[in-house]
Short mmCIF file of C-alpha atoms in Angstrom, two decimals:
data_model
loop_
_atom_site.label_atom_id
_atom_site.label_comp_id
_atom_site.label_asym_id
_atom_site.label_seq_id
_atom_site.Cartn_x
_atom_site.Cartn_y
_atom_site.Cartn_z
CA UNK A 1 182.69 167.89 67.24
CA UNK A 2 181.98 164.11 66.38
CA UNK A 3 184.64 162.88 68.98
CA UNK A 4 183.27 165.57 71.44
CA UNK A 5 179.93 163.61 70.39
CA UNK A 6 181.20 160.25 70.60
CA UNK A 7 182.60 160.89 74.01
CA UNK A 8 179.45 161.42 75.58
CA UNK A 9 178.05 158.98 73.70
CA UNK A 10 180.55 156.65 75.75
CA UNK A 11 180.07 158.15 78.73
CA UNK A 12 176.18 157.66 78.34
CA UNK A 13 176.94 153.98 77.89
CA UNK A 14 178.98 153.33 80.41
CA UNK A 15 176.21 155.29 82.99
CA UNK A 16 173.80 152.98 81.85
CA UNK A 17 176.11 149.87 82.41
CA UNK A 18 176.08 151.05 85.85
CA UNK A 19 173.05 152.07 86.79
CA UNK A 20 171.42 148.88 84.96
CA UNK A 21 173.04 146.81 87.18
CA UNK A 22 171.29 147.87 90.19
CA UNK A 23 168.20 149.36 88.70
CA UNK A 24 168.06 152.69 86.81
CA UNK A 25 164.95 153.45 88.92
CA UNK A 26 166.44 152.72 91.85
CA UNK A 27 169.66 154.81 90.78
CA UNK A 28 167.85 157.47 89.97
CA UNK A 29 165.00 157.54 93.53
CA UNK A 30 168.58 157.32 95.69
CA UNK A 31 171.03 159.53 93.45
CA UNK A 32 168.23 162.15 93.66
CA UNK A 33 168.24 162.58 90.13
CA UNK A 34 164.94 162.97 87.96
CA UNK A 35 164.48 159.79 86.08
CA UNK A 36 163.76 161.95 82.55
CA UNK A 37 167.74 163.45 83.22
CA UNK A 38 169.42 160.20 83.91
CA UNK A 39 167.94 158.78 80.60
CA UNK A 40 169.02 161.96 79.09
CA UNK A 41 172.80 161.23 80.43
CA UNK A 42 172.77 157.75 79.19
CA UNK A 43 171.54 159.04 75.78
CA UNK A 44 174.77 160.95 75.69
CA UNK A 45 173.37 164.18 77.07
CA UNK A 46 175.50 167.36 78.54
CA UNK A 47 176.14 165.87 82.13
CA UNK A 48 176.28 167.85 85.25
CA UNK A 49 179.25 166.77 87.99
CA UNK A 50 177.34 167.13 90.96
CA UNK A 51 174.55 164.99 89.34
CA UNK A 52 176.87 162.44 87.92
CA UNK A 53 179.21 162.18 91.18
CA UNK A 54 175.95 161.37 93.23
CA UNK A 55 175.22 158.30 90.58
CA UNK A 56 178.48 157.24 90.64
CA UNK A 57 178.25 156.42 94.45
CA UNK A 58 175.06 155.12 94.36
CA UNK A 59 175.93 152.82 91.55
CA UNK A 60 179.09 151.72 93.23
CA UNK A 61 181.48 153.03 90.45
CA UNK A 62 184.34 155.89 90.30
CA UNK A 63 183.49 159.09 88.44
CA UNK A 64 186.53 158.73 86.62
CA UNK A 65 185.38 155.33 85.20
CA UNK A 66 182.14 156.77 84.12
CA UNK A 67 183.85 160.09 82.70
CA UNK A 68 186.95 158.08 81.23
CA UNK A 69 186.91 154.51 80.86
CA UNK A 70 188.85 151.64 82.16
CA UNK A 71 192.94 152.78 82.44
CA UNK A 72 195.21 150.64 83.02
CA UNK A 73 193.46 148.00 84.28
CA UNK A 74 192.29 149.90 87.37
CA UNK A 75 188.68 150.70 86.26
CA UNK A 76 186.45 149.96 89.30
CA UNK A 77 183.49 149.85 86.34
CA UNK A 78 180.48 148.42 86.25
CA UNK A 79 181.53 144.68 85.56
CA UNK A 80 182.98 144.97 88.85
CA UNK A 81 179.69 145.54 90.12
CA UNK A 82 178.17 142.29 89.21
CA UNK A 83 181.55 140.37 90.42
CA UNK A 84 182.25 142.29 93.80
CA UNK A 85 179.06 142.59 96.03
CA UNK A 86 180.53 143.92 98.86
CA UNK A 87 180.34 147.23 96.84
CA UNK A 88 177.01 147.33 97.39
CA UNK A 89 174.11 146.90 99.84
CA UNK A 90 170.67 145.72 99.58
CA UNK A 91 168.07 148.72 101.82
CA UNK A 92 165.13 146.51 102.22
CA UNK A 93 161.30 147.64 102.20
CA UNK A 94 159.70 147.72 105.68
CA UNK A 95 156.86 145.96 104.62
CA UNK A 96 158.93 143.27 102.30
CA UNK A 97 156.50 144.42 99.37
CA UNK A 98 159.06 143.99 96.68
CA UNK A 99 162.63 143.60 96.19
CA UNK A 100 164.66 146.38 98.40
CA UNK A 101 166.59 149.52 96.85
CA UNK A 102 170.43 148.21 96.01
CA UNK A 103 172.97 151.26 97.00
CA UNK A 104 176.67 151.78 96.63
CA UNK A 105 178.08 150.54 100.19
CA UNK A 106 180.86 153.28 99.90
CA UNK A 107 178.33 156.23 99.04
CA UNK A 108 175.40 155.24 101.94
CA UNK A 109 178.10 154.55 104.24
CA UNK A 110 178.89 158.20 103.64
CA UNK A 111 175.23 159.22 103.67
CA UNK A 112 173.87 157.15 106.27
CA UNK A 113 176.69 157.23 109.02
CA UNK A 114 174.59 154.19 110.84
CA UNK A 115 174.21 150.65 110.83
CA UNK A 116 173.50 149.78 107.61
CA UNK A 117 172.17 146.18 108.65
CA UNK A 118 169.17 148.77 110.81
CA UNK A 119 168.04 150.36 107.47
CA UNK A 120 164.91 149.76 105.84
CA UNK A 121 162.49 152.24 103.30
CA UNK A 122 159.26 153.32 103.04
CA UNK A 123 157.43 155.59 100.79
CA UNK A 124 156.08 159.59 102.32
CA UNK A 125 152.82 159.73 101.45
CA UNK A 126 150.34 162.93 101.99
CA UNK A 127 151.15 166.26 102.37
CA UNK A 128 151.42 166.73 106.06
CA UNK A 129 154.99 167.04 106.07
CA UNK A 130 155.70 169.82 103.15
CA UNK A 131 157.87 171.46 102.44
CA UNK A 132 159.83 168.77 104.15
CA UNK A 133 158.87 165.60 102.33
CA UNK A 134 156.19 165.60 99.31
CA UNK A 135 154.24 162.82 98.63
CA UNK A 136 156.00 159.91 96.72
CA UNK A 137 158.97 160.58 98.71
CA UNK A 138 161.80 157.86 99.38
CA UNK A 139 162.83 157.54 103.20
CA UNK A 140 165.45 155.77 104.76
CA UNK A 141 164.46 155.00 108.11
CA UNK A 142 166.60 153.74 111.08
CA UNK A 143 165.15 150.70 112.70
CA UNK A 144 167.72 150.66 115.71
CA UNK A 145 166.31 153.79 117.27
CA UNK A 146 163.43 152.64 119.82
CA UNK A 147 162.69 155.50 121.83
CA UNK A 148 162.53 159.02 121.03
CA UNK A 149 165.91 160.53 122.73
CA UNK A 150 165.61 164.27 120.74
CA UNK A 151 163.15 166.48 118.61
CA UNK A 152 163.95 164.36 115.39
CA UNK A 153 161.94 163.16 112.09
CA UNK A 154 160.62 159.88 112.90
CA UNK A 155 158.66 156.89 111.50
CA UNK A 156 155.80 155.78 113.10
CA UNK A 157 152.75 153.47 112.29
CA UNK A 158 149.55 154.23 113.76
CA UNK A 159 145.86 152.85 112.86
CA UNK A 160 147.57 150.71 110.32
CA UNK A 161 148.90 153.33 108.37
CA UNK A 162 153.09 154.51 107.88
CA UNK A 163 153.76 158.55 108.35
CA UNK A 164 156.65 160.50 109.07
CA UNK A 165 156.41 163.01 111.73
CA UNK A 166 158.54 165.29 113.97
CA UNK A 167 158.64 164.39 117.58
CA UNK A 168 159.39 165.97 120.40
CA UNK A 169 159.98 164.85 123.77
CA UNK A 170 158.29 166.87 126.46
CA UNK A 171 158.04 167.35 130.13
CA UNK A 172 156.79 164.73 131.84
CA UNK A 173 157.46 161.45 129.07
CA UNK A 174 155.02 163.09 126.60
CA UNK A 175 155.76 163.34 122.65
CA UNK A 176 154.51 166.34 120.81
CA UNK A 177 154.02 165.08 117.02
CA UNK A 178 154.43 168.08 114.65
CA UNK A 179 153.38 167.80 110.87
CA UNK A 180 155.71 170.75 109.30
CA UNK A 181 152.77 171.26 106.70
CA UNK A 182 151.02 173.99 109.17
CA UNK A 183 147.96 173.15 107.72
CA UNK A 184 147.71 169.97 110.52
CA UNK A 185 147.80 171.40 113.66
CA UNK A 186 150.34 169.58 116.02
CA UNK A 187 149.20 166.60 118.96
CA UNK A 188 150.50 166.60 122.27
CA UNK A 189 150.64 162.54 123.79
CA UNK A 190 150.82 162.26 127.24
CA UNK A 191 153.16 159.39 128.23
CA UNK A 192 150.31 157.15 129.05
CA UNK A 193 149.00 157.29 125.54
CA UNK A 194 151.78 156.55 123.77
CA UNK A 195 150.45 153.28 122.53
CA UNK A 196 148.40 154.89 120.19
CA UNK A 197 151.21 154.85 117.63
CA UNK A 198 154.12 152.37 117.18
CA UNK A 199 157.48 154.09 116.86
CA UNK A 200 159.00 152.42 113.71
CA UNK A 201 162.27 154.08 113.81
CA UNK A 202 164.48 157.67 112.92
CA UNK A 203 164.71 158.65 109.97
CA UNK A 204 168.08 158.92 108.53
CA UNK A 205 167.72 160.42 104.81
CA UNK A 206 165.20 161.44 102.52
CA UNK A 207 165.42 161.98 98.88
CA UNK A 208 162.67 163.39 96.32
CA UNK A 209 160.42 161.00 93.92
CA UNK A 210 162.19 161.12 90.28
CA UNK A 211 159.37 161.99 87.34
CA UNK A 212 159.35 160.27 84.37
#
């Protein structure tokens, strides 16, 4: 039982090591993992795989490292992190408001199939697009779509303020915008009046808030 203990101990270490080096807020907002369970997994909690595989990309580090240890020399751990920065890319904030989220290259690559040098975040806020998106919600948004080519969630800024909504191209160069909270009734925008918002870009992935 105390090496089982120790183990995890280890293995709580070495997560932290990781995640540290590219913020364990930010690994935990783009993992999609609660904040209050990654420090439990550092603290040498019970880890779940899916969980764990998910920080392990994000953090730009091999499960195997985090479950195992460096072997043989081959460990792609976290001082490789702070040596190697192609393993990981910098998502900016739309608005530049702070430093942007840093993700494993390899594991948004897989997420994000885009350009990655399009991406940029933003925060959901309100409840117009529950169940969706909740309030608090990280976005990834994809700058290097300009037009609205499909029924799709999109970005848009209008009156000053950021929202996600779901537009859909109609008959005639028109947009319906469609909150999925059915509470807000959806807006038809004929194609001469669709300079009322400014089309900010698709958005590519979504993940919930972590809660502390």
């Amino acid at each position: 039982m105390d090496d089982q203990i120790r183990l995890m101990r280890e293995r709580g270490e070495r997560l932290r090591e990781a995640a540290q080096a590219i913020g364990i807020t930010h690994a935990a907002k783009a993992a999609g993992v609660p904040y209050t369970t990654l420090r439990d997994y550092m603290n040498g909690g019970e880890m779940k795989f899916s969980a764990l595989a998910s920080l392990a990309r994000v953090c730009g580090v091999s499960l195997d490292w985090i479950a195992f240890g460096a072997a043989g020399g081959s460990s792609s751990g976290a001082a490789e992190i702070q040596t190697t920065s192609t393993r990981q890319i910098v998502v900016p904030w739309y608005d530049n408001r702070e430093d942007g989220l840093r993700i494993g290259r390899d594991w948004l690559q897989h997420a994000v199939p885009r350009d990655l040098s399009t991406l940029c975040l933003i925060t959901n806020e309100g409840d117009a697009m529950e169940p969706t998106l909740s309030s608090g919600d990280l976005v990834i948004v994809d700058r290097g779509v300009t037009e609205v080519s499909g029924s799709a969630l999109y970005a848009l800024e209008s009156a000053g303020t950021l929202m996600v909504r779901r537009l859909d191209p109609r008959l005639g160069g028109g947009v319906r915008v469609i909150a999925d909270n059915h509470r807000y009734p959806p807006q038809d925008i004929a194609a001469d009046r669709l300079d009322c918002f400014r089309l900010l870009g698709e958005v590519a992935w979504i993940g919930g808030v972590p809660h502390s």
